[in-house]
Amino acid sequence: MRGDALPRIREAIVVEGRYDKNTLSQVVDGVILETSGFGIFKDEERLALLRRLAKERGLLILTDSDGAGFVIRNYLKGAVDPALVKHAYIPDRPGKERRKRAPGKEGKLGVEGMPPEVLLEALRRGGATFLDGEERRGYGRPITKTDLYLAGLSGTPEAGENRSALLKRLELPEHMSANALLEILNVLYSREELVSMGILEG
C-alpha cells in the first residue's frame, strides 16, 4: 500500500516501541508516538506532548496485550485526561515476532506481529476517527521539509541548534528529529500561524 492510500486517523496513536510504530505506519496514516516501553514513566516532556496532542485531536492507546502493555496503558489512563483518550486492544495470539529469537515472557504476539487487517479492526473497535479526504485542521497547505530547510531547522550546519531553540520555545521534547518536528508542527499549528510567529518564511 502506498502512503497516500492508507486510511487516515485523526487521533494520535500511542504504541510502545519503534517496531510497533513501523508496523502501524504501514497500515494507517497518522501521528504515531512511542512510549519507549516503560521509558514514559520518567519522560515528563513526552508526557506533556501526549497531553497536548490529546487536547488537540485525542489519543488512541494501542499497547501489546501482555502485562507490560497493560501497565503502560494504565499509567497513561491516570496521566492524561481520560475524556480525551480512547483504547484499542489487539487480540491475544500466541507466537513470536520474526525479528525475535524467542517469544516474549507471556508468549503473545505484540502490535508489531499483528496482520494489517487485525490492527485496522482493533483501531475501529477502539473508536478511531477515520478521515475521508478531510483537510488537515481545515487549513491550507501543510508545512513541508522545504519550509523547515528555509527556516534553518533542517539540512544546514546550525539546524540542530535552531531546532533546539524552537523546541524550547514551543515547549516540545528537546530530542526531536527534524522529521518528528515536522509531523508535530503539522498537528499543532497551521503554516499561517508559524509564519505569523516568525518561525517560517511567508
Tab-separated table of C-alpha atoms in Angstrom:
chain	number	residue	atom	x	y	z
A	1	MET	CA	0.000	0.000	0.000
A	2	ARG	CA	1.237	3.461	-0.862
A	3	GLY	CA	1.377	6.049	1.924
A	4	ASP	CA	-1.230	8.278	0.284
A	5	ALA	CA	-3.656	5.345	0.012
A	6	LEU	CA	-3.592	4.490	3.712
A	7	PRO	CA	-6.627	5.270	5.858
A	8	ARG	CA	-6.095	8.498	7.802
A	9	ILE	CA	-6.710	8.578	11.552
A	10	ARG	CA	-7.485	11.774	13.430
A	11	GLU	CA	-6.296	10.674	16.874
A	12	ALA	CA	-2.613	10.472	17.762
A	13	ILE	CA	-1.885	6.765	18.287
A	14	VAL	CA	0.352	5.730	21.181
A	15	VAL	CA	2.351	2.491	20.876
A	16	GLU	CA	5.143	1.009	22.973
A	17	GLY	CA	8.170	0.933	20.676
A	18	ARG	CA	9.671	1.684	17.269
A	19	TYR	CA	8.862	-1.731	15.754
A	20	ASP	CA	5.209	-1.207	16.676
A	21	LYS	CA	5.371	2.250	15.122
A	22	ASN	CA	6.986	0.913	11.937
A	23	THR	CA	4.309	-1.776	11.583
A	24	LEU	CA	1.427	0.605	12.222
A	25	SER	CA	2.776	3.294	9.886
A	26	GLN	CA	2.370	0.791	7.038
A	27	VAL	CA	-1.303	0.345	7.942
A	28	VAL	CA	-2.584	3.862	8.708
A	29	ASP	CA	-1.628	7.458	8.002
A	30	GLY	CA	-1.467	9.479	11.191
A	31	VAL	CA	0.641	10.628	14.095
A	32	ILE	CA	2.132	7.617	15.889
A	33	LEU	CA	4.141	8.119	19.070
A	34	GLU	CA	6.160	5.648	21.133
A	35	THR	CA	6.293	5.379	24.911
A	36	SER	CA	9.756	3.735	24.656
A	37	GLY	CA	8.298	0.963	26.789
A	38	PHE	CA	8.427	1.960	30.452
A	39	GLY	CA	10.548	4.987	29.440
A	40	ILE	CA	7.382	7.105	29.506
A	41	PHE	CA	7.271	6.817	33.319
A	42	LYS	CA	10.291	9.118	33.623
A	43	ASP	CA	9.818	11.250	30.497
A	44	GLU	CA	7.899	14.362	31.561
A	45	GLU	CA	8.484	16.057	28.199
A	46	ARG	CA	6.966	13.209	26.218
A	47	LEU	CA	4.045	13.037	28.632
A	48	ALA	CA	3.456	16.786	28.218
A	49	LEU	CA	3.424	16.271	24.433
A	50	LEU	CA	0.895	13.433	24.756
A	51	ARG	CA	-1.334	15.702	26.855
A	52	ARG	CA	-1.113	18.440	24.221
A	53	LEU	CA	-1.943	16.055	21.408
A	54	ALA	CA	-4.820	14.632	23.451
A	55	LYS	CA	-6.330	18.135	23.689
A	56	GLU	CA	-5.678	18.847	20.023
A	57	ARG	CA	-7.005	15.647	18.452
A	58	GLY	CA	-7.435	12.924	21.058
A	59	LEU	CA	-5.196	9.956	21.895
A	60	LEU	CA	-5.736	6.334	20.989
A	61	ILE	CA	-3.667	3.891	23.038
A	62	LEU	CA	-2.613	0.662	21.323
A	63	THR	CA	-0.238	-1.340	23.503
A	64	ASP	CA	0.612	-5.050	23.488
A	65	SER	CA	-1.850	-7.408	25.182
A	66	ASP	CA	0.691	-8.648	27.736
A	67	GLY	CA	1.118	-7.498	31.331
A	68	ALA	CA	3.694	-4.822	30.434
A	69	GLY	CA	1.328	-3.365	27.827
A	70	PHE	CA	-1.408	-3.038	30.433
A	71	VAL	CA	0.953	-1.404	32.947
A	72	ILE	CA	1.779	1.279	30.337
A	73	ARG	CA	-1.877	1.670	29.346
A	74	ASN	CA	-2.976	2.060	32.975
A	75	TYR	CA	-0.227	4.594	33.640
A	76	LEU	CA	-1.392	6.726	30.696
A	77	LYS	CA	-5.007	6.394	31.871
A	78	GLY	CA	-4.001	8.192	35.040
A	79	ALA	CA	-1.628	10.696	33.418
A	80	VAL	CA	-3.837	12.048	30.611
A	81	ASP	CA	-7.429	13.317	30.870
A	82	PRO	CA	-9.466	10.087	30.357
A	83	ALA	CA	-12.123	12.042	28.439
A	84	LEU	CA	-9.536	12.625	25.680
A	85	VAL	CA	-8.286	9.031	25.469
A	86	LYS	CA	-9.595	6.018	23.538
A	87	HIS	CA	-8.328	2.459	23.908
A	88	ALA	CA	-7.706	-0.064	21.147
A	89	TYR	CA	-6.876	-3.675	22.037
A	90	ILE	CA	-5.188	-6.333	19.947
A	91	PRO	CA	-6.333	-9.947	20.412
A	92	ASP	CA	-4.348	-12.424	22.498
A	93	ARG	CA	-2.457	-14.529	19.960
A	94	PRO	CA	0.375	-16.904	20.797
A	95	GLY	CA	3.578	-16.576	18.808
A	96	LYS	CA	6.738	-14.535	18.352
A	97	GLU	CA	7.750	-11.710	16.028
A	98	ARG	CA	10.061	-12.633	13.141
A	99	ARG	CA	12.948	-10.497	14.363
A	100	LYS	CA	12.955	-12.140	17.824
A	101	ARG	CA	14.802	-15.344	18.644
A	102	ALA	CA	12.299	-16.339	21.307
A	103	PRO	CA	8.753	-15.313	22.189
A	104	GLY	CA	8.145	-12.708	24.885
A	105	LYS	CA	7.683	-13.701	28.529
A	106	GLU	CA	3.967	-14.413	28.052
A	107	GLY	CA	4.387	-15.937	24.582
A	108	LYS	CA	1.975	-13.476	22.938
A	109	LEU	CA	2.321	-11.560	19.691
A	110	GLY	CA	2.596	-7.804	20.159
A	111	VAL	CA	1.388	-4.957	17.952
A	112	GLU	CA	4.322	-5.465	15.558
A	113	GLY	CA	3.322	-9.097	14.982
A	114	MET	CA	-0.303	-8.409	14.041
A	115	PRO	CA	-1.530	-8.528	10.422
A	116	PRO	CA	-2.725	-5.166	8.981
A	117	GLU	CA	-6.417	-6.158	8.954
A	118	VAL	CA	-6.276	-7.084	12.668
A	119	LEU	CA	-4.702	-3.723	13.544
A	120	LEU	CA	-7.307	-1.837	11.500
A	121	GLU	CA	-10.120	-3.720	13.186
A	122	ALA	CA	-8.609	-3.010	16.637
A	123	LEU	CA	-8.477	0.718	15.808
A	124	ARG	CA	-12.074	0.692	14.527
A	125	ARG	CA	-13.316	-1.060	17.645
A	126	GLY	CA	-11.336	1.392	19.765
A	127	GLY	CA	-13.304	4.255	18.230
A	128	ALA	CA	-10.637	5.704	15.916
A	129	THR	CA	-11.883	8.565	13.744
A	130	PHE	CA	-11.170	7.716	10.108
A	131	LEU	CA	-10.798	10.850	7.971
A	132	ASP	CA	-12.043	10.599	4.398
A	133	GLY	CA	-10.263	13.279	2.406
A	134	GLU	CA	-10.787	15.843	5.176
A	135	GLU	CA	-8.364	18.759	5.135
A	136	ARG	CA	-5.858	18.854	7.968
A	137	ARG	CA	-7.464	21.069	10.620
A	138	GLY	CA	-9.201	22.945	7.812
A	139	TYR	CA	-6.036	24.884	6.991
A	140	GLY	CA	-4.300	25.490	3.700
A	141	ARG	CA	-1.188	23.724	2.585
A	142	PRO	CA	0.746	21.650	5.102
A	143	ILE	CA	4.162	22.523	6.497
A	144	THR	CA	6.857	20.757	4.440
A	145	LYS	CA	10.510	19.722	4.742
A	146	THR	CA	11.327	22.621	2.434
A	147	ASP	CA	9.735	25.014	4.943
A	148	LEU	CA	11.983	23.616	7.686
A	149	TYR	CA	15.053	23.912	5.441
A	150	LEU	CA	14.278	27.543	4.529
A	151	ALA	CA	13.742	28.306	8.223
A	152	GLY	CA	17.177	26.833	9.050
A	153	LEU	CA	15.630	23.988	11.047
A	154	SER	CA	16.826	21.148	8.828
A	155	GLY	CA	19.707	20.385	6.454
A	156	THR	CA	22.000	23.261	7.493
A	157	PRO	CA	25.064	23.270	9.811
A	158	GLU	CA	23.202	25.213	12.511
A	159	ALA	CA	19.906	23.328	12.103
A	160	GLY	CA	20.339	21.272	15.302
A	161	GLU	CA	20.929	24.389	17.387
A	162	ASN	CA	17.996	26.237	15.757
A	163	ARG	CA	15.738	23.230	16.267
A	164	SER	CA	16.688	23.008	19.962
A	165	ALA	CA	15.829	26.684	20.446
A	166	LEU	CA	12.478	26.247	18.689
A	167	LEU	CA	11.604	23.103	20.640
A	168	LYS	CA	12.285	25.007	23.857
A	169	ARG	CA	10.177	27.965	22.678
A	170	LEU	CA	7.243	25.729	21.720
A	171	GLU	CA	7.652	23.557	24.857
A	172	LEU	CA	8.235	20.368	22.873
A	173	PRO	CA	10.597	17.454	23.768
A	174	GLU	CA	14.197	18.559	23.210
A	175	HIS	CA	15.457	15.481	21.349
A	176	MET	CA	13.012	15.579	18.430
A	177	SER	CA	14.427	14.885	14.980
A	178	ALA	CA	13.552	17.144	12.048
A	179	ASN	CA	11.027	14.555	10.799
A	180	ALA	CA	9.350	14.262	14.195
A	181	LEU	CA	9.227	18.050	14.483
A	182	LEU	CA	7.613	18.336	11.059
A	183	GLU	CA	4.949	15.801	11.989
A	184	ILE	CA	4.109	17.520	15.284
A	185	LEU	CA	4.092	21.047	13.798
A	186	ASN	CA	1.522	19.874	11.253
A	187	VAL	CA	-0.674	18.634	14.109
A	188	LEU	CA	-0.377	21.581	16.461
A	189	TYR	CA	-0.085	24.559	14.098
A	190	SER	CA	-1.098	25.811	10.679
A	191	ARG	CA	1.551	27.133	8.314
A	192	GLU	CA	-0.016	30.592	8.665
A	193	GLU	CA	0.351	30.502	12.460
A	194	LEU	CA	4.051	29.632	12.197
A	195	VAL	CA	4.596	32.427	9.660
A	196	SER	CA	2.865	34.926	11.971
A	197	MET	CA	5.080	33.725	14.849
A	198	GLY	CA	8.154	34.430	12.703
A	199	ILE	CA	9.160	30.748	12.630
A	200	LEU	CA	8.556	30.111	8.926
A	201	GLU	CA	9.003	32.405	5.950
A	202	GLY	CA	5.799	33.687	4.331
